[in-house]
Coordinates of C-alpha atoms in Angstrom, one line a residue:
X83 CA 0.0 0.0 0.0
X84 CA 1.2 3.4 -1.2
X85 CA 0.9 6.5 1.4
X86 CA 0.5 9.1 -1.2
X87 CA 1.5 13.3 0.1
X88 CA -0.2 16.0 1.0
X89 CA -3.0 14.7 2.8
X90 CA -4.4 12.8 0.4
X91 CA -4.1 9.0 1.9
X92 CA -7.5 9.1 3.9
X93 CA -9.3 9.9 0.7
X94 CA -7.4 7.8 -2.0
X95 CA -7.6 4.3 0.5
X96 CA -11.4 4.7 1.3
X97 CA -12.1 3.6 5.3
X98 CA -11.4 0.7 6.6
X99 CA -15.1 -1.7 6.1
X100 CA -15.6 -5.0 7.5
X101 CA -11.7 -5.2 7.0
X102 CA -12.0 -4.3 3.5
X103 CA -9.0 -2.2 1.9
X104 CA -10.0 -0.4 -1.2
X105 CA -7.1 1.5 -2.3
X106 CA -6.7 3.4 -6.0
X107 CA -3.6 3.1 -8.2
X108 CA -1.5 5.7 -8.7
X109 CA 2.1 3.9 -8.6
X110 CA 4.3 2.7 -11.7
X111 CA 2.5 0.1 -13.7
X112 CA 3.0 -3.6 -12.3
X113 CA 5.3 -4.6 -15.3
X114 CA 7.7 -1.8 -14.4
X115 CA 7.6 -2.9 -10.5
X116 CA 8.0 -6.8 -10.5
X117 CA 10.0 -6.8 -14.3
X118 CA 7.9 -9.8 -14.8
X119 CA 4.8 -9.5 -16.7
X120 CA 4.1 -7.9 -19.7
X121 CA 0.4 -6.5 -19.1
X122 CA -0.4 -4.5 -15.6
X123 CA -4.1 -3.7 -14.4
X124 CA -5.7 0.0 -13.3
X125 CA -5.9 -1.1 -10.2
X126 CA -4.8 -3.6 -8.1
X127 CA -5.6 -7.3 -9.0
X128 CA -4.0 -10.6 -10.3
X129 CA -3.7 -11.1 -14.2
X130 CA -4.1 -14.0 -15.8
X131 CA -0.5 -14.3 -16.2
X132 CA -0.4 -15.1 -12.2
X133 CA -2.9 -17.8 -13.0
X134 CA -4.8 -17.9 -9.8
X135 CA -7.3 -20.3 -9.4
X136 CA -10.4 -19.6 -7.3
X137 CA -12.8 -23.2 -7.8
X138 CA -16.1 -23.0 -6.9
X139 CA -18.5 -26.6 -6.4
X140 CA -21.7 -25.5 -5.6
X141 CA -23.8 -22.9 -7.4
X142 CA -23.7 -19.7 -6.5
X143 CA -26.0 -16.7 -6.3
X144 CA -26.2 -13.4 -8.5
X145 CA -25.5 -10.5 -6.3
X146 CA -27.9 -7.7 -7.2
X147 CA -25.5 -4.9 -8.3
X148 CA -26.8 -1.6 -10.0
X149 CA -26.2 -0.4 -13.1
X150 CA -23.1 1.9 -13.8
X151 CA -25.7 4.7 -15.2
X152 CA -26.9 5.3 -11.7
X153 CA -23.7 5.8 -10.9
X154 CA -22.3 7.9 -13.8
X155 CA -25.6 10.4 -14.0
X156 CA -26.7 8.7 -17.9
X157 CA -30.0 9.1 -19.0
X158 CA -30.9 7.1 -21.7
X159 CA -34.3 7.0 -23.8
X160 CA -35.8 4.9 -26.4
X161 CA -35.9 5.9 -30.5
X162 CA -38.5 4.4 -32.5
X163 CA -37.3 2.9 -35.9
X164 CA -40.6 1.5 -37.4
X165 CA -42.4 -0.9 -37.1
X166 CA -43.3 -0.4 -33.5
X167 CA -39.4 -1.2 -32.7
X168 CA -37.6 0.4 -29.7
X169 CA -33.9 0.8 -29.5
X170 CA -32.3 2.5 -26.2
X171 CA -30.0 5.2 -27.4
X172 CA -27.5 7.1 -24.5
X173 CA -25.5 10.1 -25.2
X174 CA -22.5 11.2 -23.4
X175 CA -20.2 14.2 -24.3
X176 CA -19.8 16.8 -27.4
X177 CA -18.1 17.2 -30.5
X178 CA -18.6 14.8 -33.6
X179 CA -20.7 11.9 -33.1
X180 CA -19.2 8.6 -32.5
X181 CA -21.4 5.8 -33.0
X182 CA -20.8 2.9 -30.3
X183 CA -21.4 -0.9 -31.0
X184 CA -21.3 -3.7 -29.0
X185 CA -20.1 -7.1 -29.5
X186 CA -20.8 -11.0 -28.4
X187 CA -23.1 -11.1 -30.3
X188 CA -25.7 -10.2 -28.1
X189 CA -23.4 -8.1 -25.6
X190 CA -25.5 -4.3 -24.5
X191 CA -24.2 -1.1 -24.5
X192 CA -23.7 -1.6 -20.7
X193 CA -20.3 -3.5 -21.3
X194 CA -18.5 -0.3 -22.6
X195 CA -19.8 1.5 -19.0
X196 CA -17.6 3.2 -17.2
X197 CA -14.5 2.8 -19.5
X198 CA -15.3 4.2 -23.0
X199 CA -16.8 7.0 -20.7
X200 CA -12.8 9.1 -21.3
X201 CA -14.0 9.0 -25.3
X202 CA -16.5 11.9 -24.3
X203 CA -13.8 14.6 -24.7
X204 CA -13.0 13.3 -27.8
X205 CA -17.0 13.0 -29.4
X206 CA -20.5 13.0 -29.0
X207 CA -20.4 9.3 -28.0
X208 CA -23.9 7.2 -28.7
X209 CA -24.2 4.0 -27.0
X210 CA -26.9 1.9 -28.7
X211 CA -28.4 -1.9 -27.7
X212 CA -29.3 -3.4 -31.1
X213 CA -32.6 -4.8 -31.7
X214 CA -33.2 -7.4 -29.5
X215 CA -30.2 -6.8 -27.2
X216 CA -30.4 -4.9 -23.5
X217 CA -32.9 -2.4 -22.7
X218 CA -34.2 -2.6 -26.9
X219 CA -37.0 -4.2 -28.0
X220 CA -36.8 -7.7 -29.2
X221 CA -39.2 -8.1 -31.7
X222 CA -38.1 -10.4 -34.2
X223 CA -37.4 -9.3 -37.6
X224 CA -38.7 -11.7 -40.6
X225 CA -36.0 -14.1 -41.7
X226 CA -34.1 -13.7 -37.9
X227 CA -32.0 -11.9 -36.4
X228 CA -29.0 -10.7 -39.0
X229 CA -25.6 -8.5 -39.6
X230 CA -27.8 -7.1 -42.4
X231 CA -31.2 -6.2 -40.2
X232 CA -28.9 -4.8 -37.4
X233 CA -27.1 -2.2 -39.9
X234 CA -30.5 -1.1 -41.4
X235 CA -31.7 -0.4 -37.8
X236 CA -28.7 1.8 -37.2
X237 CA -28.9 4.0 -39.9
X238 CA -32.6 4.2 -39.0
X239 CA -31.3 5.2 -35.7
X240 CA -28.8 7.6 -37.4
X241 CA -31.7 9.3 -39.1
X242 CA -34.1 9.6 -36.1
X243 CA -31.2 11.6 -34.1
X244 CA -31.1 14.0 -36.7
X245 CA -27.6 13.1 -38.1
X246 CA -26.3 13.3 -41.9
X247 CA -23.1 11.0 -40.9
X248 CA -21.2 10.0 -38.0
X249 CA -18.2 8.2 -37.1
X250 CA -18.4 4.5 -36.2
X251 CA -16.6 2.3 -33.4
X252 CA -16.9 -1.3 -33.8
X253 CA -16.3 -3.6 -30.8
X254 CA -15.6 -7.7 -30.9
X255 CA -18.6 -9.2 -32.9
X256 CA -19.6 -5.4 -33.1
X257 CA -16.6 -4.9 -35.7
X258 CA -18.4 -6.9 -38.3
X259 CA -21.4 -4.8 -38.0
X260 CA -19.5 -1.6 -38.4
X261 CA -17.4 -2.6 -41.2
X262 CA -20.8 -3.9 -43.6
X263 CA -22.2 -0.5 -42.4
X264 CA -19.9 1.2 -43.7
X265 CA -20.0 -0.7 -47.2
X266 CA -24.1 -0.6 -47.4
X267 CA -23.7 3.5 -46.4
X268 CA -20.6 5.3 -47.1
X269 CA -21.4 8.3 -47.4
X270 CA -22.9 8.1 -43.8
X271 CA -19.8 7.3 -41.9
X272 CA -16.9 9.5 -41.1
X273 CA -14.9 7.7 -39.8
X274 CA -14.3 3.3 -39.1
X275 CA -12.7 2.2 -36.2
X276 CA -12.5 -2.0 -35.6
X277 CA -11.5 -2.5 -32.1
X278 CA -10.5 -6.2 -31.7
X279 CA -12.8 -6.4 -34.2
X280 CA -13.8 -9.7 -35.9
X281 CA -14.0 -9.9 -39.7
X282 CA -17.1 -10.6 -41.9
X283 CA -15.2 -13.1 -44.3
X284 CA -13.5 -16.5 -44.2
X285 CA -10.4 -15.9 -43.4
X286 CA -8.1 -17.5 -40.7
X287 CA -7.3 -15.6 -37.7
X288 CA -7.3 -18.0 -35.0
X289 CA -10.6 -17.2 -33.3
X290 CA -10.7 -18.9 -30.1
X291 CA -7.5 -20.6 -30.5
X292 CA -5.8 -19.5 -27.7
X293 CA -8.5 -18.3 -25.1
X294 CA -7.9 -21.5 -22.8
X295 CA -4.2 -20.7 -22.9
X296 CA -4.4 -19.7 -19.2
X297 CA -7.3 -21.5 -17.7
X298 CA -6.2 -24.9 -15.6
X299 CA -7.4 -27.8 -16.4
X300 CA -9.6 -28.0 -13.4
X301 CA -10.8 -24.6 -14.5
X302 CA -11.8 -25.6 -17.6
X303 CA -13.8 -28.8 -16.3
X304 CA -15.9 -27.1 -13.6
X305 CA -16.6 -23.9 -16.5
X306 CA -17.8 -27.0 -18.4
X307 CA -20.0 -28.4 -15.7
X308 CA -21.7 -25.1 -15.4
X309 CA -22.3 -24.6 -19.1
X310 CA -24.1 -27.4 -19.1
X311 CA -27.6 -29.0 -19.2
X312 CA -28.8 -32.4 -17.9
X313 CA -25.2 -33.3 -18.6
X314 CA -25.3 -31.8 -22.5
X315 CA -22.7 -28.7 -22.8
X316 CA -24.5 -25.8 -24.2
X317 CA -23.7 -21.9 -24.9
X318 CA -24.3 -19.6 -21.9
X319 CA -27.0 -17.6 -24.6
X320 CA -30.8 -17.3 -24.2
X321 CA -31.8 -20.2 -26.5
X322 CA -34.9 -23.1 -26.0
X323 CA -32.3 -24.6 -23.7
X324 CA -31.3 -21.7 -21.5
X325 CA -33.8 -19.3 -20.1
X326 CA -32.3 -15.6 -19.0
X327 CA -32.2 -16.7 -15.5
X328 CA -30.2 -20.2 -16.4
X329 CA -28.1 -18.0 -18.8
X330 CA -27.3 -15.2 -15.9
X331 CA -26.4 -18.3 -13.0
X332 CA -24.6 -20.0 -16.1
X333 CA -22.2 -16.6 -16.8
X334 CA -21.9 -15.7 -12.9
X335 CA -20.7 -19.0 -11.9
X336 CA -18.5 -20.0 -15.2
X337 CA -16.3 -16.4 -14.6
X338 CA -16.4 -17.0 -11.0
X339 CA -14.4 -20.2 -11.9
X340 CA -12.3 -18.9 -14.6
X341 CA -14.0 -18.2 -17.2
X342 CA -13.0 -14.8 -17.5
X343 CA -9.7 -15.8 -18.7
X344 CA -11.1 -16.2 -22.2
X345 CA -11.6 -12.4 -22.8
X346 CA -9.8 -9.9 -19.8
X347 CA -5.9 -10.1 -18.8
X348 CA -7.1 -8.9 -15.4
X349 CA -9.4 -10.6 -13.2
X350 CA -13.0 -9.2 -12.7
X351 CA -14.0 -8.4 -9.3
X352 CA -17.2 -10.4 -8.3
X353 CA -19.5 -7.5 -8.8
X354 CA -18.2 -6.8 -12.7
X355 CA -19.1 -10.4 -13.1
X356 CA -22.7 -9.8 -11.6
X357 CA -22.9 -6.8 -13.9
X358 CA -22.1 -8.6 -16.7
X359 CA -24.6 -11.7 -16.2
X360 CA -27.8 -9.0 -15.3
X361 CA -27.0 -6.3 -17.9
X362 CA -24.4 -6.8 -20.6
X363 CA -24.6 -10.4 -22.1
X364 CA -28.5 -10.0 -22.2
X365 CA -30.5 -10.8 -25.3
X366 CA -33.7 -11.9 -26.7
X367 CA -34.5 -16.2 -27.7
X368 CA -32.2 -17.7 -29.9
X369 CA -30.0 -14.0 -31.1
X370 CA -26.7 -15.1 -30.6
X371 CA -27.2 -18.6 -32.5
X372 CA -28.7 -16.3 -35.5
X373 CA -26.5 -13.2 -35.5
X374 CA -23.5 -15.7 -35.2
X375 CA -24.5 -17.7 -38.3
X376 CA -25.7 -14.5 -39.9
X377 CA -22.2 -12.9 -39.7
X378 CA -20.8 -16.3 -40.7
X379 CA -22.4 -16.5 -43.5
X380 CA -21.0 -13.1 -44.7
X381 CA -17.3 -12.9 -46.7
X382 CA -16.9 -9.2 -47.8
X383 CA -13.1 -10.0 -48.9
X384 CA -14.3 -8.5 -52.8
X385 CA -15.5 -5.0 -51.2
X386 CA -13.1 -3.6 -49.5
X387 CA -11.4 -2.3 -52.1
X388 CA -14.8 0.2 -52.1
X389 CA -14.2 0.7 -48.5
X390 CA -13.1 4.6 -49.0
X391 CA -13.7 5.7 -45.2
X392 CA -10.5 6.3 -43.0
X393 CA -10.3 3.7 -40.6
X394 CA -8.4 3.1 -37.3
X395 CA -7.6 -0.7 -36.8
X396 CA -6.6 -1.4 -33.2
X397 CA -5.1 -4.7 -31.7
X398 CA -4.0 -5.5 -28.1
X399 CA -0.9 -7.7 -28.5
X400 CA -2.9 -10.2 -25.5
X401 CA -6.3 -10.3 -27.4
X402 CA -6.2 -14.4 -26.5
X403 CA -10.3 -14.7 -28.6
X404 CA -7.5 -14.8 -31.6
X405 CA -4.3 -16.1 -33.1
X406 CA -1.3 -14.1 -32.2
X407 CA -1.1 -13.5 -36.3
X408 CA -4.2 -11.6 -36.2
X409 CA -3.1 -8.0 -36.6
X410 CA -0.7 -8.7 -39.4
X411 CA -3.9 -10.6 -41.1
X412 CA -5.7 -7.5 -40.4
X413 CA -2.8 -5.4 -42.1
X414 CA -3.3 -7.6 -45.4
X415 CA -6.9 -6.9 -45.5
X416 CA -6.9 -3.7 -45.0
X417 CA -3.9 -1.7 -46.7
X418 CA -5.2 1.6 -46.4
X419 CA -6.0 1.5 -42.9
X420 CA -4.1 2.8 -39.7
X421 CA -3.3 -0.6 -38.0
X422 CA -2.2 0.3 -34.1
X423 CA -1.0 -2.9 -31.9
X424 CA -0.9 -1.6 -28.1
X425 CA 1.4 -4.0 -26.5
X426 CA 0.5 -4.3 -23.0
X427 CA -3.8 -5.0 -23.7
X428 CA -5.9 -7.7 -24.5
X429 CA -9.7 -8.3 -25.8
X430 CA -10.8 -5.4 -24.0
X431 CA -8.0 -2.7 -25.1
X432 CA -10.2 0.3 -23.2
X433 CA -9.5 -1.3 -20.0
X434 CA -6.4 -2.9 -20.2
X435 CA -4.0 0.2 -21.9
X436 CA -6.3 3.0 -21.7
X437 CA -4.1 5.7 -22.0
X438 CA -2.7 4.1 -25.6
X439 CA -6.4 3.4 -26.7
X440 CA -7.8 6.8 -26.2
X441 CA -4.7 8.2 -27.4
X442 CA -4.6 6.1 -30.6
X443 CA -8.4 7.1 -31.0
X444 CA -8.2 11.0 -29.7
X445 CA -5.6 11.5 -32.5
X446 CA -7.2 9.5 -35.2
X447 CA -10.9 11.2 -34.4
X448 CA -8.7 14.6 -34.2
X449 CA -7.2 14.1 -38.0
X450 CA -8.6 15.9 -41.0
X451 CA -11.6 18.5 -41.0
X452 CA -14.9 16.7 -40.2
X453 CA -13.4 15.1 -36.9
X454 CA -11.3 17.9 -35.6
X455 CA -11.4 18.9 -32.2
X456 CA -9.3 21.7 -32.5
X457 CA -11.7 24.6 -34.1
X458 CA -11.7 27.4 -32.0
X459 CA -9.0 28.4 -29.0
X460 CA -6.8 25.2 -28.7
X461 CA -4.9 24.0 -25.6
X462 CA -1.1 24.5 -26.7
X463 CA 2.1 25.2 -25.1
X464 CA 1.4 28.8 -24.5
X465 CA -1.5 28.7 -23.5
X466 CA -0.5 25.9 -20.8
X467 CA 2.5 28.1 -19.7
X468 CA 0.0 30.9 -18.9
X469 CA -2.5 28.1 -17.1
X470 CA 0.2 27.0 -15.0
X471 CA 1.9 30.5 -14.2
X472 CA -1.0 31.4 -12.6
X473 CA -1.1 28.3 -10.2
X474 CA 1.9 28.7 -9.8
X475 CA 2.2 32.7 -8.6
X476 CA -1.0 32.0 -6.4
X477 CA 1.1 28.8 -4.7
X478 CA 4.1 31.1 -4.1
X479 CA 2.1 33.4 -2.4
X480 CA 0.5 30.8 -0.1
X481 CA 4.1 29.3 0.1
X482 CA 3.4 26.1 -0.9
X483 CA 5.6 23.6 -3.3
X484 CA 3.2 22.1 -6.0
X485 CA 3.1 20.6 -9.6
X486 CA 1.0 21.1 -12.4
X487 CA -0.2 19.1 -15.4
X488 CA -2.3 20.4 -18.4
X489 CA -3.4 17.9 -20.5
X490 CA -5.3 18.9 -23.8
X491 CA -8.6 17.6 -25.2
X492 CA -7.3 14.1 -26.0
X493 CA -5.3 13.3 -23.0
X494 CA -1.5 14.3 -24.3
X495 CA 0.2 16.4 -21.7
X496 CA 0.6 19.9 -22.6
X497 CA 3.3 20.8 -20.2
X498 CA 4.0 19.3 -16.9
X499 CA 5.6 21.7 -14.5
X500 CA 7.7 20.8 -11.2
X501 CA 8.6 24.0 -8.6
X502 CA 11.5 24.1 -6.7
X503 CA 11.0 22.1 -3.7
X504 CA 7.9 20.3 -4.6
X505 CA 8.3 16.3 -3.9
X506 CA 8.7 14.1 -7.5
X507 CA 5.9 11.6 -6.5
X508 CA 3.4 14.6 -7.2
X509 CA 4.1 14.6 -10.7
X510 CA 2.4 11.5 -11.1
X511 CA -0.5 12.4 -9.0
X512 CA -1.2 15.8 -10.5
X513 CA -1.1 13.8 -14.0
X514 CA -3.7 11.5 -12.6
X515 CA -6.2 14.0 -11.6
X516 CA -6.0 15.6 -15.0
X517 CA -6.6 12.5 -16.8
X518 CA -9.6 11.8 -14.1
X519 CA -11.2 14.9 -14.7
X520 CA -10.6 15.0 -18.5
X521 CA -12.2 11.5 -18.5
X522 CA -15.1 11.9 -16.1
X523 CA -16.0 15.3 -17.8
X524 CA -16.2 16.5 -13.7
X525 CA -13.7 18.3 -11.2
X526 CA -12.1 15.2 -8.9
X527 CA -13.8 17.2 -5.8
X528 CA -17.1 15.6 -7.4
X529 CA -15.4 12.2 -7.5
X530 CA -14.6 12.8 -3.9
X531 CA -17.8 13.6 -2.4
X532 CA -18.7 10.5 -3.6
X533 CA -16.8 8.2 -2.0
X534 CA -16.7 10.3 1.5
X535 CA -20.4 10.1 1.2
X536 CA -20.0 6.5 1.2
X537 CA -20.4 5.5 -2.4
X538 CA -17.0 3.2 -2.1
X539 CA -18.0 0.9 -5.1
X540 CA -17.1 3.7 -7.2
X541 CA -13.6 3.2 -6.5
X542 CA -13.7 0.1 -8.7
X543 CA -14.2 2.4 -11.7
X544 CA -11.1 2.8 -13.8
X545 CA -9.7 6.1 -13.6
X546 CA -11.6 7.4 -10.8
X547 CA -9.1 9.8 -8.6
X548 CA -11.5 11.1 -6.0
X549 CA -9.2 13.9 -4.7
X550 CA -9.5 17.4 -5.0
X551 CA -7.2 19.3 -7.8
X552 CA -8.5 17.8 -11.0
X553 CA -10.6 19.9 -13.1
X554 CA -11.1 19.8 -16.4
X555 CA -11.4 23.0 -18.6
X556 CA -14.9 24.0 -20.3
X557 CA -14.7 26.4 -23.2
X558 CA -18.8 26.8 -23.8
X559 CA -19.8 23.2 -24.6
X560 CA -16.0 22.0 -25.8
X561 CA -14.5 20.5 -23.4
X562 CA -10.7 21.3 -24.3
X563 CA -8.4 20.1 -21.5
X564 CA -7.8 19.3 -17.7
X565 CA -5.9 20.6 -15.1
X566 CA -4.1 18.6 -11.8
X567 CA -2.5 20.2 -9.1
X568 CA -0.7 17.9 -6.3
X569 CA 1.4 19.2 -3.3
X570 CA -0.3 20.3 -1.1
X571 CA -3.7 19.2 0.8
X572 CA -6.7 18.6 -1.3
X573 CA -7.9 21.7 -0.6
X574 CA -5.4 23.4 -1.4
X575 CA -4.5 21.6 -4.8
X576 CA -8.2 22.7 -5.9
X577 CA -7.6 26.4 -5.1
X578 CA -4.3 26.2 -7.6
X579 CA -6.4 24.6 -9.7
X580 CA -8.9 27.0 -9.8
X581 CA -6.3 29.9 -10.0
X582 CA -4.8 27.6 -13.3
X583 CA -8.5 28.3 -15.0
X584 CA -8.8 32.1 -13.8
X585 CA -5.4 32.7 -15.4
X586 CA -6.7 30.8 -18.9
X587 CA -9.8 32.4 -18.9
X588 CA -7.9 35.7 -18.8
X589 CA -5.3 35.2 -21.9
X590 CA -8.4 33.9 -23.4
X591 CA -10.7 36.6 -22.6
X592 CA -13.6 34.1 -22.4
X593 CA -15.8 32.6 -19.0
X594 CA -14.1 29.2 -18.5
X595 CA -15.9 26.3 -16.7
X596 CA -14.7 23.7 -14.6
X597 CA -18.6 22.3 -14.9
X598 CA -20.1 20.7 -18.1
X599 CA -23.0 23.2 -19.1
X600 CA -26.3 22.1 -18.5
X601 CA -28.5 20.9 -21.4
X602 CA -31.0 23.2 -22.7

């Protein structure tokens, strides 16, 4: 356990409850530490490179867990398509809109909560449950569900928000919807991006083949007692054979003895495991077995040479659901695209090597004209100088020894700046609460009143610094940067912060925020 400076170790390790230690973060990743394993997690826990083994015989319950809306402030609402269908629809952020699909098949919106939630100062991000996924209806299209039925509904969604185009992010199984998206409408999409994306086509790229690499053999028996019924294996998916509440026990209790191995490098905690049985794999009768065959069934290899959209192909070097070939396959099918392999992630890139994934993305979604998110004032150099001389005039006159980061709107820092005096392990922390703040679209102090008014779940969120001095920097309704301040108590650190944005807003001439405005 870390004791970090300047007061902050009563807020960063939450109290002590029922003997329970929660403690954030904020030291050099685990690879750097031990000089042993190649991927490190956001917070404390074992990877599947430690292989632990946690067996469990009997069956075990679904803890009721809440949903991470509650917890984030999302509203959501439901956009009719025709037809009398329903699909929930959630918007976070501003800027260009980013489209947001899901994979499994038959995986909700719910899987990218909290993590993708750092995309928002990048775009308008628009988390969607297909039909018959999640909170969307799941009436049954004629001929099944399909990769073909799923892409009309999305550009039906596309129209009912009002948008001429948008940029599209395709996740897992959600890759292959994306990419015959944008073949069916490419006028429509601004921009691809295929995160550990699967391919609509028959090509080789190892899917599945090494998923079991770190599961014991023990582990892989009992996951294969659990999936099972009256002795048959079967899928954990709502089918004739599984009912939702068989398929929720099945996915709780499979994870709970390994099976998470297949898909994350770092093992869930019990209640991400509960949130993903209740509200992520959740679908209607018999989608998975349909969408799966649909997609399949589907070999696009002769049209992407029509594929004129930039796209952003990333790949986590760990991603175990394929062959470790995969990214160079990806490379030969698609010449033209920006292939990015982040070394220390796996399946879910967002969560294992967040800072390269929303760096890789920020910079991609900030290239050419339609995506830019630098019209207007931009957070550079000078302008960061100026941010940071007025922290740091207002700390000399209090007489205290700080640090200050300025990150701009997608998460590079703009200037780091140490004073005299001011102890090293602060650089990291002020760094920290800038990226927090930028993330969460919210100063840290938020973040803290959270979790001193007792909300300590939150802490499992990735990213979440809840410690005064992180703000992030409102110009109208861009968001174009964060501040962090460490040294000093959390107090303190906000009232440099604070004196950071009065000195920005005055080179500007413009009334910064550290709030997001308020919807009209």
């Amino acid at each position: 356990m870390r004791i970090l400076p300047g007061g902050e170790f009563l807020v960063l390790v939450a109290p002590i409850l029922g003997g329970l230690f929660f403690c954030l973060r904020l030291a050099e990743p685990l690879a750097a530490q031990e000089g042993t394993w190649p991927v490190s997690c956001q917070v404390e826990r074992p990877t599947i490179f430690d292989r632990p083994v946690e067996l469990h015989e009997g069956v075990l319950s679904v803890p009721e867990v809440p949903r991470h809306e509650d917890a984030l402030g999302i509203e959501g609402r439901h956009v009719e398509i025709g037809d009398g269908v329903r699909i929930w629809v959630e918007e976070v952020g501003e800027g260009p809109p980013l489209l947001l699909v899901s994979g499994g098949p038959g995986t909700s919106h719910h899987y990218f909560h909290p993590s993708l939630i750092p995309a928002a100062s990048l775009a308008r991000l628009i988390y969607v449950d297909l039909r018959g996924v999640g909170l969307s209806d799941g009436i049954r299209p004629d001929g099944g569900y399909t990769v073909e039925g799923a892409v009309k509904d999305l550009d039906q969604v596309r129209e009912a928000l009002g948008l001429s185009s948008w940029s599209v992010l395709g996740y897992s199984f959600g890759g292959t919807v994306a990419q015959l998206y944008a073949l069916e409408y490419p006028t429509r999409v601004e921009r691809l991006v295929l995160a550990s994306s699967t391919v609509p086509m028959a090509v080789d790229l190892g899917l599945g083949s090494r998923q079991r690499d770190y599961m014991s053999a023990r582990e892989i028996e009992r996951v294969g007692e659990v999936y099972s019924v009256n002795g048959e294996g079967v899928v954990p998916a709502h089918s004739d054979l599984v009912s939702p509440e068989a398929q929720r026990s099945m996915l709780y209790n499979g994870f709970r003895n390994g099976d998470w191995k297949r898909r994350h490098i770092c093992k869930m905690s019990d209640d991400e495991i509960a949130r993903f049985a209740r509200y992520e794999f959740v679908h209607a009768r018999d989608y998975y077995s349909e969408m799966v065959a649909s997609g399949q069934a589907l070999d696009l290899r002769s049209r992407i040479a029509e594929l004129n959209v930039p796209t952003l192909i990333i790949e986590g070097r760990w991603d175990l659901a394929f062959g470790a070939g995969k990214a160079e396959r990806m490379r030969e099918l698609y010449p033209r695209a920006r292939v990015v392999v982040l070394e220390e992630a796996g399946h879910t890139l967002f969560e294992d090597d967040p800072s390269g994934f929303f760096g890789t993305l920020g910079r991609f979604m900030a290239s050419g004209p339609s995506g830019s998110i630098n019209d207007g004032r931009r957070l550079g150099r000078s302008a960061a100088r100026s941010a940071a001389e007025g922290a740091r005039e207002f700390a000399m006159a209090e007489g205290w020894r700080m640090v200050f980061a300025v990150l701009d709107a997608a998460g590079d820092p703009v200037l780091v700046e140490r004073m005299d005096g001011a102890q090293p392990a602060s650089v990291e922390i002020a760094l920290e609460k800038a990226r927090a703040a930028l993330a969460f679209q919210r100063p840290t102090s938020q973040m803290q009143e959270w979790v001193v008014g007792g909300s300590l779940h939150l802490l499992g969120l990735p990213g979440i610094v809840p410690v005064e001095g992180g703000i992030p920097i409102w110009d109208g309704t861009r968001l174009v940067g964060a501040i962090g301040v460490s040294g000093a108590s959390s107090a303190e650190d906000g009232r440099a912060a604070q004196a950071a944005l009065d000195a920005l807003s005055a080179l500007w001439d413009v009334p910064l925020s550290l709030h997001a405005p308020r919807p009209q």
